[in-house]
Coordinates of C-alpha atoms and ligand atoms in Angstrom, one line a residue:
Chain A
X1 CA 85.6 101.5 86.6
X2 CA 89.3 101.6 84.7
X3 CA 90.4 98.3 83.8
X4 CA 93.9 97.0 82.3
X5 CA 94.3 94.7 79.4
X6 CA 97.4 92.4 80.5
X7 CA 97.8 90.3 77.5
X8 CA 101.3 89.8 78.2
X9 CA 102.7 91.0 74.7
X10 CA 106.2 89.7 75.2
X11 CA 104.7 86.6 76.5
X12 CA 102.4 86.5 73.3
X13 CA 105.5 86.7 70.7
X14 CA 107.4 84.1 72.9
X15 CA 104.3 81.8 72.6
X16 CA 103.9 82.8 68.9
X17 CA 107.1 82.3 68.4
X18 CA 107.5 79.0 69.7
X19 CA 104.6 78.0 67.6
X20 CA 106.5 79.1 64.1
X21 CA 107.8 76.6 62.2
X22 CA 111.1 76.9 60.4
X23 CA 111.1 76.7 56.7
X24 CA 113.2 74.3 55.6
X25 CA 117.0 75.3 54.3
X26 CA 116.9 75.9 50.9
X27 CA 119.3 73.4 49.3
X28 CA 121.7 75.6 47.6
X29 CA 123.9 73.2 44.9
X30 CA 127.2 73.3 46.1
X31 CA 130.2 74.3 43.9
X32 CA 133.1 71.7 43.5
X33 CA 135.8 72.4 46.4
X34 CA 133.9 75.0 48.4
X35 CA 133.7 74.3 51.8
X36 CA 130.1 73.2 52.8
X37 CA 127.3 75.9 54.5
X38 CA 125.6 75.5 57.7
X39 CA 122.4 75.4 57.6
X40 CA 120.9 78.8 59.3
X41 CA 119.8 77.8 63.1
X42 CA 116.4 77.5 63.7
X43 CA 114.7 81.0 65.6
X44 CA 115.4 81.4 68.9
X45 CA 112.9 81.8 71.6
X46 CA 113.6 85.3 73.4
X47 CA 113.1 85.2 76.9
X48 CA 111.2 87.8 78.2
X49 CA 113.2 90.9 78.6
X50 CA 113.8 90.7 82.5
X51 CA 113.1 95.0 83.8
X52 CA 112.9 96.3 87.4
X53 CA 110.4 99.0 87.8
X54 CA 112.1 101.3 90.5
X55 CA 109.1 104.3 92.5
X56 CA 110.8 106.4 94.7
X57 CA 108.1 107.4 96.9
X58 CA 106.6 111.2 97.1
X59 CA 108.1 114.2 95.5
X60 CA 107.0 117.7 95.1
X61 CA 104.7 119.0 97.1
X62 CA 104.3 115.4 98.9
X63 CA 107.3 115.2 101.0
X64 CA 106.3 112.2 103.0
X65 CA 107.9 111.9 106.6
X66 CA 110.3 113.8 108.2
X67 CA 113.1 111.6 108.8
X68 CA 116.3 112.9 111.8
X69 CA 118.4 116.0 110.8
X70 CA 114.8 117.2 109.1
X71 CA 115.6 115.3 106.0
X72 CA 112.8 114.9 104.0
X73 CA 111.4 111.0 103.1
X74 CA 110.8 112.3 99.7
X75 CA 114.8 113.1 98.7
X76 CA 116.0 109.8 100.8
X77 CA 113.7 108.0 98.4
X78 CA 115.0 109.4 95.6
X79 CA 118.9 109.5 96.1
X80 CA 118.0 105.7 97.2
X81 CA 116.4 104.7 93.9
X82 CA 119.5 106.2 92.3
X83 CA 122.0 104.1 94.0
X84 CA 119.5 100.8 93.2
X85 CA 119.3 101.8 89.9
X86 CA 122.7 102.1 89.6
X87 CA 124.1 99.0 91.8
X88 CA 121.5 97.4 89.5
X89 CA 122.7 98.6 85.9
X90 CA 126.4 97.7 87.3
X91 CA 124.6 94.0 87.4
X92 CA 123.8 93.9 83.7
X93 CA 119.8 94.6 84.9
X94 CA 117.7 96.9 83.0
X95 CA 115.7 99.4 85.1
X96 CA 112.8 101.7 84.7
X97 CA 112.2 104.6 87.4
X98 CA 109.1 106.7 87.5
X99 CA 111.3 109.8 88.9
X100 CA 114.2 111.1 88.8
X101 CA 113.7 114.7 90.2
X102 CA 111.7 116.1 93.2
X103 CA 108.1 117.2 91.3
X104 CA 104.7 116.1 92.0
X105 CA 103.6 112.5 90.4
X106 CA 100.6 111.0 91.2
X107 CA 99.8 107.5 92.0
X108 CA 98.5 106.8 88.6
X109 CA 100.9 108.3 86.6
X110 CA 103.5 105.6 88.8
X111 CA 101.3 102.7 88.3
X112 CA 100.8 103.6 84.3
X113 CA 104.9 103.7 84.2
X114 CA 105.4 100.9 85.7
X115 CA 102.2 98.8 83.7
X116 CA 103.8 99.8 80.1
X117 CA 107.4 98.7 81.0
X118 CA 105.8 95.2 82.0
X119 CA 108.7 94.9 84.9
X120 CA 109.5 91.2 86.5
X121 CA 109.5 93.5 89.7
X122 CA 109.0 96.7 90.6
X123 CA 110.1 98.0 93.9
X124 CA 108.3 101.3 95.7
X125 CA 110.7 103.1 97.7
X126 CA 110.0 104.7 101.0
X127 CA 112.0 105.7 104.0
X128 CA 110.3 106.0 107.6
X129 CA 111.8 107.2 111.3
X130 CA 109.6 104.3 113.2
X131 CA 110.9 101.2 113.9
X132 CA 114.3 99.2 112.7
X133 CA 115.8 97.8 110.0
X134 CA 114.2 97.3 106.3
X135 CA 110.2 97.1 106.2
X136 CA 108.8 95.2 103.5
X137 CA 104.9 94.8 102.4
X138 CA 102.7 93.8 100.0
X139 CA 99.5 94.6 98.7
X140 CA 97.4 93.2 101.3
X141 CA 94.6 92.3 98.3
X142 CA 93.4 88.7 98.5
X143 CA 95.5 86.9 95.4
X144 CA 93.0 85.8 92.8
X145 CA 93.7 84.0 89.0
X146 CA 95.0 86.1 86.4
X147 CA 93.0 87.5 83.2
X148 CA 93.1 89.2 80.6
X149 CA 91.2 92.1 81.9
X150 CA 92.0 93.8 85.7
X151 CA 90.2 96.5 87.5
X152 CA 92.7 99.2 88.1
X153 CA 91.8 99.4 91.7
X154 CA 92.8 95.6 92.0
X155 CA 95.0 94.9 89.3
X156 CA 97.4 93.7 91.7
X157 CA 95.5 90.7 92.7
X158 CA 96.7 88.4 89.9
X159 CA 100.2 89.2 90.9
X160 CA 100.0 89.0 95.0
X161 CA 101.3 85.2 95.1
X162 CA 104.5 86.5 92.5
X163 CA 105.0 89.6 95.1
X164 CA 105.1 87.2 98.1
X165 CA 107.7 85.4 96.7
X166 CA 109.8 88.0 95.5
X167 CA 109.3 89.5 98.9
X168 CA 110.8 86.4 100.6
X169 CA 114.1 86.6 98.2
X170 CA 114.1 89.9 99.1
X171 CA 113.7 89.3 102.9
X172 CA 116.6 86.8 102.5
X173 CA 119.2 88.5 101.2
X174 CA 118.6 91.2 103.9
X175 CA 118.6 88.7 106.1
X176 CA 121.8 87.7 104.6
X177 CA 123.6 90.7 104.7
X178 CA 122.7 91.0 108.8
X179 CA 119.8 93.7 108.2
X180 CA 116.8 93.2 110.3
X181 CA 113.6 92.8 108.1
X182 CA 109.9 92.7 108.9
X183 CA 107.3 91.8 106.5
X184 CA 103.5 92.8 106.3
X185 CA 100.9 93.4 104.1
X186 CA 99.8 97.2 103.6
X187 CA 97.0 99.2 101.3
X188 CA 99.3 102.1 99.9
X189 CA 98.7 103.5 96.8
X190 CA 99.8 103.1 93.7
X191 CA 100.5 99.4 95.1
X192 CA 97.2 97.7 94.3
X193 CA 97.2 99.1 90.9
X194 CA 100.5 97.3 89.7
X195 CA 100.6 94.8 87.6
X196 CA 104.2 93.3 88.1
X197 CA 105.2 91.1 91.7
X198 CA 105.7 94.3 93.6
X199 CA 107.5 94.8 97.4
X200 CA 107.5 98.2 99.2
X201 CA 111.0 98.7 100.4
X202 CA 110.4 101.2 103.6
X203 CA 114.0 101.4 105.0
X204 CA 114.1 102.4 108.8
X205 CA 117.0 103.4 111.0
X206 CA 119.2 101.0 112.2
X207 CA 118.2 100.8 116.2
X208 CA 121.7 99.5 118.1
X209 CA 121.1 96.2 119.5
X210 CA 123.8 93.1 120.4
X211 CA 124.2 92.1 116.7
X212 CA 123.8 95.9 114.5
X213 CA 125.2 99.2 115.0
X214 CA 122.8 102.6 115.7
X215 CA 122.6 104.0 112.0
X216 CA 120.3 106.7 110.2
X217 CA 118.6 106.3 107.0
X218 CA 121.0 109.0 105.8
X219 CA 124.3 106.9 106.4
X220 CA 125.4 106.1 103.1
X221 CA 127.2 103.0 104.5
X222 CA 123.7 101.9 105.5
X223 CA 121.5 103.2 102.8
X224 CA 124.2 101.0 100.3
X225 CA 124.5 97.6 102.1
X226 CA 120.4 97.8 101.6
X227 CA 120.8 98.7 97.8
X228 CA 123.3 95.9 97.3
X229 CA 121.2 93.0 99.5
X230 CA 118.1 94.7 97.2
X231 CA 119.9 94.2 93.9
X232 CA 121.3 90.1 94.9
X233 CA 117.8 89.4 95.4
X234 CA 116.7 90.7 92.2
X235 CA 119.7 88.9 90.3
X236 CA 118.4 85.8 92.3
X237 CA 114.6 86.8 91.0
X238 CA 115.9 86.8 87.3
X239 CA 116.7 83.0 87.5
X240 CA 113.7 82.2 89.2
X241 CA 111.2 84.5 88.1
X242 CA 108.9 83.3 85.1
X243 CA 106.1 85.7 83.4
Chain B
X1 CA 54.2 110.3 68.3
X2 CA 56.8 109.5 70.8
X3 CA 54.4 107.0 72.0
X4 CA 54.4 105.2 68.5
X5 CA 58.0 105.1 68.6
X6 CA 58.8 103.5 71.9
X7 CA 57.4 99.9 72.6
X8 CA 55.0 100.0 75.1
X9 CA 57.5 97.5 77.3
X10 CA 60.5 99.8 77.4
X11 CA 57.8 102.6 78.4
X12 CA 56.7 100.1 81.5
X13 CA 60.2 99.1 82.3
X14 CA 61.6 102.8 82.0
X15 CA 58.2 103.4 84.5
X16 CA 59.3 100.3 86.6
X17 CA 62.7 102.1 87.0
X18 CA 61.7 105.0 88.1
X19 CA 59.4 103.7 90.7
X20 CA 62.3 101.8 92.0
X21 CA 64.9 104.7 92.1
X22 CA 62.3 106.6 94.2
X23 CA 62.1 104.2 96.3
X24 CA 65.6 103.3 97.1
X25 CA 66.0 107.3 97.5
X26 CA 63.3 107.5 100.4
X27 CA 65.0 104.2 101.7
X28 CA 68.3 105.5 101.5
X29 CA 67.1 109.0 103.5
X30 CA 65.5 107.3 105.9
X31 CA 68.4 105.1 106.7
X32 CA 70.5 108.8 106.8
X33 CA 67.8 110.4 109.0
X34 CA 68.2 107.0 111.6
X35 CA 71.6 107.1 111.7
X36 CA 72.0 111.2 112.3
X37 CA 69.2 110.5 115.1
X38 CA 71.2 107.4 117.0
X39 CA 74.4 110.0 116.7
X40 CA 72.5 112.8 118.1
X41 CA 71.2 110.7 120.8
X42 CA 74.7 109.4 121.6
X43 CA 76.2 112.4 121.7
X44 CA 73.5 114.0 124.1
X45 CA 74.1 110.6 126.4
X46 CA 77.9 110.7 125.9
X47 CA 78.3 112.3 129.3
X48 CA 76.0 110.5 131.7
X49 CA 77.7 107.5 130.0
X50 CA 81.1 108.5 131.0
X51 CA 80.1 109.3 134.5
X52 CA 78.2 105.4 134.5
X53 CA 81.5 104.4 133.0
X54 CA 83.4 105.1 136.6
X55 CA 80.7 103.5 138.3
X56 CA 80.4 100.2 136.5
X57 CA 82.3 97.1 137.2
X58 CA 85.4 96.5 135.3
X59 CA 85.6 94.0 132.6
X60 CA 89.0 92.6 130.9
X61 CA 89.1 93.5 127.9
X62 CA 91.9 92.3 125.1
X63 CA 93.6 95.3 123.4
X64 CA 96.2 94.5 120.6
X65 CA 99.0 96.7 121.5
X66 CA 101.9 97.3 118.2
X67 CA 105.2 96.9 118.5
X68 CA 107.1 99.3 116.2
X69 CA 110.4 97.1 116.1
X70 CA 109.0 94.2 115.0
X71 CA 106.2 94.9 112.9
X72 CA 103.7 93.1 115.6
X73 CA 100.7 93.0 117.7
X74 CA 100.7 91.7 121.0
X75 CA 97.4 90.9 122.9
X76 CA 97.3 92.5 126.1
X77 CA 94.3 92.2 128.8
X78 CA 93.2 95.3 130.5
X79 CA 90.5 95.5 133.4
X80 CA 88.7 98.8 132.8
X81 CA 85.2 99.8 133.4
X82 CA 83.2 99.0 130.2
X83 CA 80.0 101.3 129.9
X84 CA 76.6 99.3 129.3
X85 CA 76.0 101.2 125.5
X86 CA 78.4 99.2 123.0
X87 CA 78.9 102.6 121.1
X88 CA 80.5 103.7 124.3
X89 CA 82.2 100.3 124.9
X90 CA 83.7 100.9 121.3
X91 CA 85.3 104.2 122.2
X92 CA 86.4 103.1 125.5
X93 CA 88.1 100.6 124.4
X94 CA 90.1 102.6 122.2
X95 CA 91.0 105.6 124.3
X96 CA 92.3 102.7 126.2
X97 CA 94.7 101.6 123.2
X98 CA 95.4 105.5 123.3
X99 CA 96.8 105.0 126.6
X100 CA 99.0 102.4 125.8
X101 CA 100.4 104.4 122.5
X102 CA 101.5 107.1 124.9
X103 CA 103.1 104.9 128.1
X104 CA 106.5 106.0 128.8
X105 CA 107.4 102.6 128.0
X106 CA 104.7 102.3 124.6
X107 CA 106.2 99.9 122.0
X108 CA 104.5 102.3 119.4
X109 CA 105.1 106.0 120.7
X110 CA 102.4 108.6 119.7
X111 CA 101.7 111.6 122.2
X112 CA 97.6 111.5 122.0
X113 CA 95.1 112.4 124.8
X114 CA 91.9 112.0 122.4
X115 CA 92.5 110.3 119.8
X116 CA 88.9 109.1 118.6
X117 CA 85.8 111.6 117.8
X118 CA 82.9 108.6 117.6
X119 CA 82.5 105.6 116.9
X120 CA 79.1 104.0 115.3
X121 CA 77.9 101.0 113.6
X122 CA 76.3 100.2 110.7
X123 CA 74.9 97.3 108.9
X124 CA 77.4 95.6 106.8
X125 CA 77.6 95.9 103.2
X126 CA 79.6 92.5 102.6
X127 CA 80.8 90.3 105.7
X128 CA 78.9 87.9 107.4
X129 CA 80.0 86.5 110.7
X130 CA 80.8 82.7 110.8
X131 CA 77.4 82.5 112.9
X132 CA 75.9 83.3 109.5
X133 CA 74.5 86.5 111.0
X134 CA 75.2 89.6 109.4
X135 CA 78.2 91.5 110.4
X136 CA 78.5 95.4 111.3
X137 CA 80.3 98.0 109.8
X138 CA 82.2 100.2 112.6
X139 CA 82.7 103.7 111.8
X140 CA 85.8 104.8 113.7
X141 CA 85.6 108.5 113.2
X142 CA 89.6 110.0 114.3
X143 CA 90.4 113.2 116.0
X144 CA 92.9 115.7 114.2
X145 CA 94.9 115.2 117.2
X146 CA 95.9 111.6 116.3
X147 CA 96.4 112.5 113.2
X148 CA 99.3 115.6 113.6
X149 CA 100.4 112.4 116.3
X150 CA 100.9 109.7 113.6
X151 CA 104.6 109.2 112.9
X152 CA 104.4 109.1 109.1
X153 CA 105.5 106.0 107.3
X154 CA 104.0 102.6 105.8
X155 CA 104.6 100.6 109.2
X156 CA 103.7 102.8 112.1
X157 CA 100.6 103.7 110.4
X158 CA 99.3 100.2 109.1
X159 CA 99.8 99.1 112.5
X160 CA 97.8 102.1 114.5
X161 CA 94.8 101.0 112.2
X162 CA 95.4 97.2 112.3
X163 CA 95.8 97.4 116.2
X164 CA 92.2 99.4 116.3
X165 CA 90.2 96.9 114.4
X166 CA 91.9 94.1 115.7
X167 CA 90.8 95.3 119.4
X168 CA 87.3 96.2 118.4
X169 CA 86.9 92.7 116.6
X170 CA 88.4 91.1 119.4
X171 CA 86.0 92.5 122.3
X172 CA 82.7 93.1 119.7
X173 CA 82.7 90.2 117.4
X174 CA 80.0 91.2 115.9
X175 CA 82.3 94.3 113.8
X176 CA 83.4 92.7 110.3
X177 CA 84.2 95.3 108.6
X178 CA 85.8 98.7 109.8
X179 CA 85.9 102.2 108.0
X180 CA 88.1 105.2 109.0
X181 CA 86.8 109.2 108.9
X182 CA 88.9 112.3 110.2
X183 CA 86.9 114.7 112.1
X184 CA 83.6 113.3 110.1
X185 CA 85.1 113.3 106.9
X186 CA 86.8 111.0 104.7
X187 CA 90.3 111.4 104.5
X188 CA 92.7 109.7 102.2
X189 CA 95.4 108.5 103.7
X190 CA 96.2 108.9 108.0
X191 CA 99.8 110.1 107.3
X192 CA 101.0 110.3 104.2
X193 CA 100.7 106.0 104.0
X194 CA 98.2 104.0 104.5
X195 CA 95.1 104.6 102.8
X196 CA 91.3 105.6 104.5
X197 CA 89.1 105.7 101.7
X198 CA 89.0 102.2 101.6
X199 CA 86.5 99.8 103.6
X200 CA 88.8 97.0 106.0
X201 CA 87.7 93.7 107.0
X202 CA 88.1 94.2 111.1
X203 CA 89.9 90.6 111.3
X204 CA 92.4 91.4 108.3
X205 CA 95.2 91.8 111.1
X206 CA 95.0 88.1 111.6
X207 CA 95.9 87.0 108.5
X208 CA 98.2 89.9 107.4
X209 CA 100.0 91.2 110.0
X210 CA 103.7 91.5 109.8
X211 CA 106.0 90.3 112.2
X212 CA 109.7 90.3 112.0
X213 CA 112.1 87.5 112.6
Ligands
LIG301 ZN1 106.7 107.0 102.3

């Protein structure tokens, strides 16, 4: 079985950190008339550095459904990681992506990505014909106390209650900008092999109803009032997100 | 010389082992051999069962029907003829889901006629009923055909398997845990999504499934 050391590194130097004392300011003698010298500030703590893990789903030889127009998922997943990641950077937020071309990656290679840039979120990408709106899930693993070793398979369990609640600031800024969300819990690979509060972002058409406009996962209109709910939640998750 | 070398209790315990690991071999071929006979014999019956099907009384039945818009499954009581042999029962009940995914008015369209190969049960390797008794592991073996059916994505496939156990644990209790094959053999995923090499707990559609708002 693989297992994952999570000794949160960053949260490690914050904690070691913390613990240093400051030597005390050497007591320079001061020449006659010169203006006196602060005395240096004591170390600040960093925060950790606050990264968003962005998968678009499939690529390569995996082109995941085929969406209206015979657009592949695989290429709506990728041009809609690019616009997060940009809406994103345009936000001051740093972002990791585990593609940015159409080739093969397996789910190991995204989960390894995303476990070494230690993201306060990362966010799978998929697109889907079925159903309306923006889907979002979760690993469906039962949530279980963190530690310093994980199995790979299940890694994800010490971060399920994190993902829930980045999934409900996610679901409310949707919600917020009039898009119609459901939320579930789903066993999709790489997903229970992240160790970061993850959220599958499967965006679906737009079906017409009495409040929303008929609109394809293709409409850029669409595909960028998702992105910019998306990256408001994650400015949201910065505040309230703690490692 | 070897002898000398190895205590004489490793020699025993490395004895003890492979005593045991014969053993659990003969038991595990045995358990093989069983289960290949009770598929045989169902497959042999699986007509006359059919043709009792038509002739035995109907029985409602709950199937848990998935709405694609809203991420849901809604509980829906059928009266159809159950057949007396619960691995009949099992398929039965969800060519009978397979009906309602292909209704002109279905909530979660899929254009399948026979959409399940078999269906057997096992003894469960983990769940326990809240009886206390143990549970059974159903073996929902799919049919290509539903397969090349499944619309591809996260949602519309989480919700073709959720809807399955949830009907099988709802009419046979006694299923805790459900696992999926295509045409007998493992498979990973049922569309590009959601993921078959796993084991599911039949209930887990209680506690997880989506709903929108
Ligand atoms: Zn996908």
């Amino acid at each position: 079985m693989r297992w994952i050391e999570v000794a949160g590194a960053l949260g490690m130097t914050a904690v070691a950190a913390g613990l240093q004392q400051s030597p005390p300011a050497p007591q320079l003698p001061q020449a006659p008339g010169m203006p006196s010298v602060p005395a240096p500030a004591p170390p600040v703590v960093q925060p950790p550095r606050f990264v968003v893990v962005v998968d678009a789903a499939h690529g390569g030889d995996d082109t995941g459904a085929r969406l209206s127009g015979g657009v592949l998922e695989k290429t709506i997943t990728l041009g809609l990681a690019a616009r997060l990641r940009s809406t994103l950077h345009a936000r001051g937020i740093e972002v990791v992506t585990t593609r940015q071309a159409d080739l093969n990656l397996p789910p190991v290679s995204r989960a390894e990505t995303a476990n070494e840039a230690r993201g306060a979120a990362c966010l799978v990408i998929h697109a889907t014909a079925t159903g309306s709106g923006v889907h979002l899930f979760t690993s469906s693993l039962t949530p279980t106390a963190n530690a310093r070793f994980l199995a790979w398979q299940t890694a994800q369990s010490a971060y399920v209650t994190q993902s829930l609640k980045l999934e409900s600031e996610i679901d409310s800024a949707l919600a917020h900008a009039a898009i119609p969300v459901t939320l579930g819990r789903a066993s999709v690979e790489p997903m229970d092999s992240l160790t970061c509060p993850e959220v599958a972002v499967e965006v679906a058409p737009l079906v017409g109803g009495h409040v929303t406009t008929a609109k394809p996962v293709t409409d850029a209109g669409y595909q960028a009032a998702v992105a910019n709910a998306v990256a408001a939640a994650l400015e949201q998750w910065r505040s309230d997100w703690k490692q | 010389m070897i002898s000398r070398i190895i205590p004489r209790v490793q020699k025993y315990i490395f004895f003890a082992m492979v005593v045991a690991c014969v053993a659990m071999a003969a038991y595990l071929i045995r358990l093989r051999n069983r289960a290949q006979d009770r598929l045989q014999a169902q497959s042999t019956r699986a007509p006359t069962e059919i043709a009792e099907t038509a002739a035995s009384a109907p029985k409602t039945v709950t199937l848990y029907v998935p709405n694609d818009l809203d991420d849901s499954l809604t509980a829906v009581e059928w009266s159809i003829p159950m057949p007396a042999d619960r691995n009949a029962q099992a398929r039965v009940l969800l060519e009978s889901l397979m009906e309602a995914y292909r209704a002109p008015d279905s909530t979660h369209p899929m254009n399948v006629t026979t959409g399940i190969d078999d269906v057997y049960f096992l003894p469960a390797p983990q769940g326990k009923r809240q009886s206390g008794d143990k549970g059974e592991l159903a073996v929902i073996d799919l049919s290509g055909a539903l397969v090349a059916a499944q619309p591809s994505g996260i949602e519309p496939e989480t919700l073709t398997l959720l809807s399955m156990m949830e009907t099988l644990h709802a009419n046979l209790p006694a299923v805790t845990e459900v696992h999926f094959l295509v045409d007998g053999q493992p498979r990973e995923t049922l569309a590009g999504h959601a993921d078959l090499m796993r084991t599911y707990l039949a209930a887990e559609g209680e506690s997880q499934g989506g709903g929108g708002r």
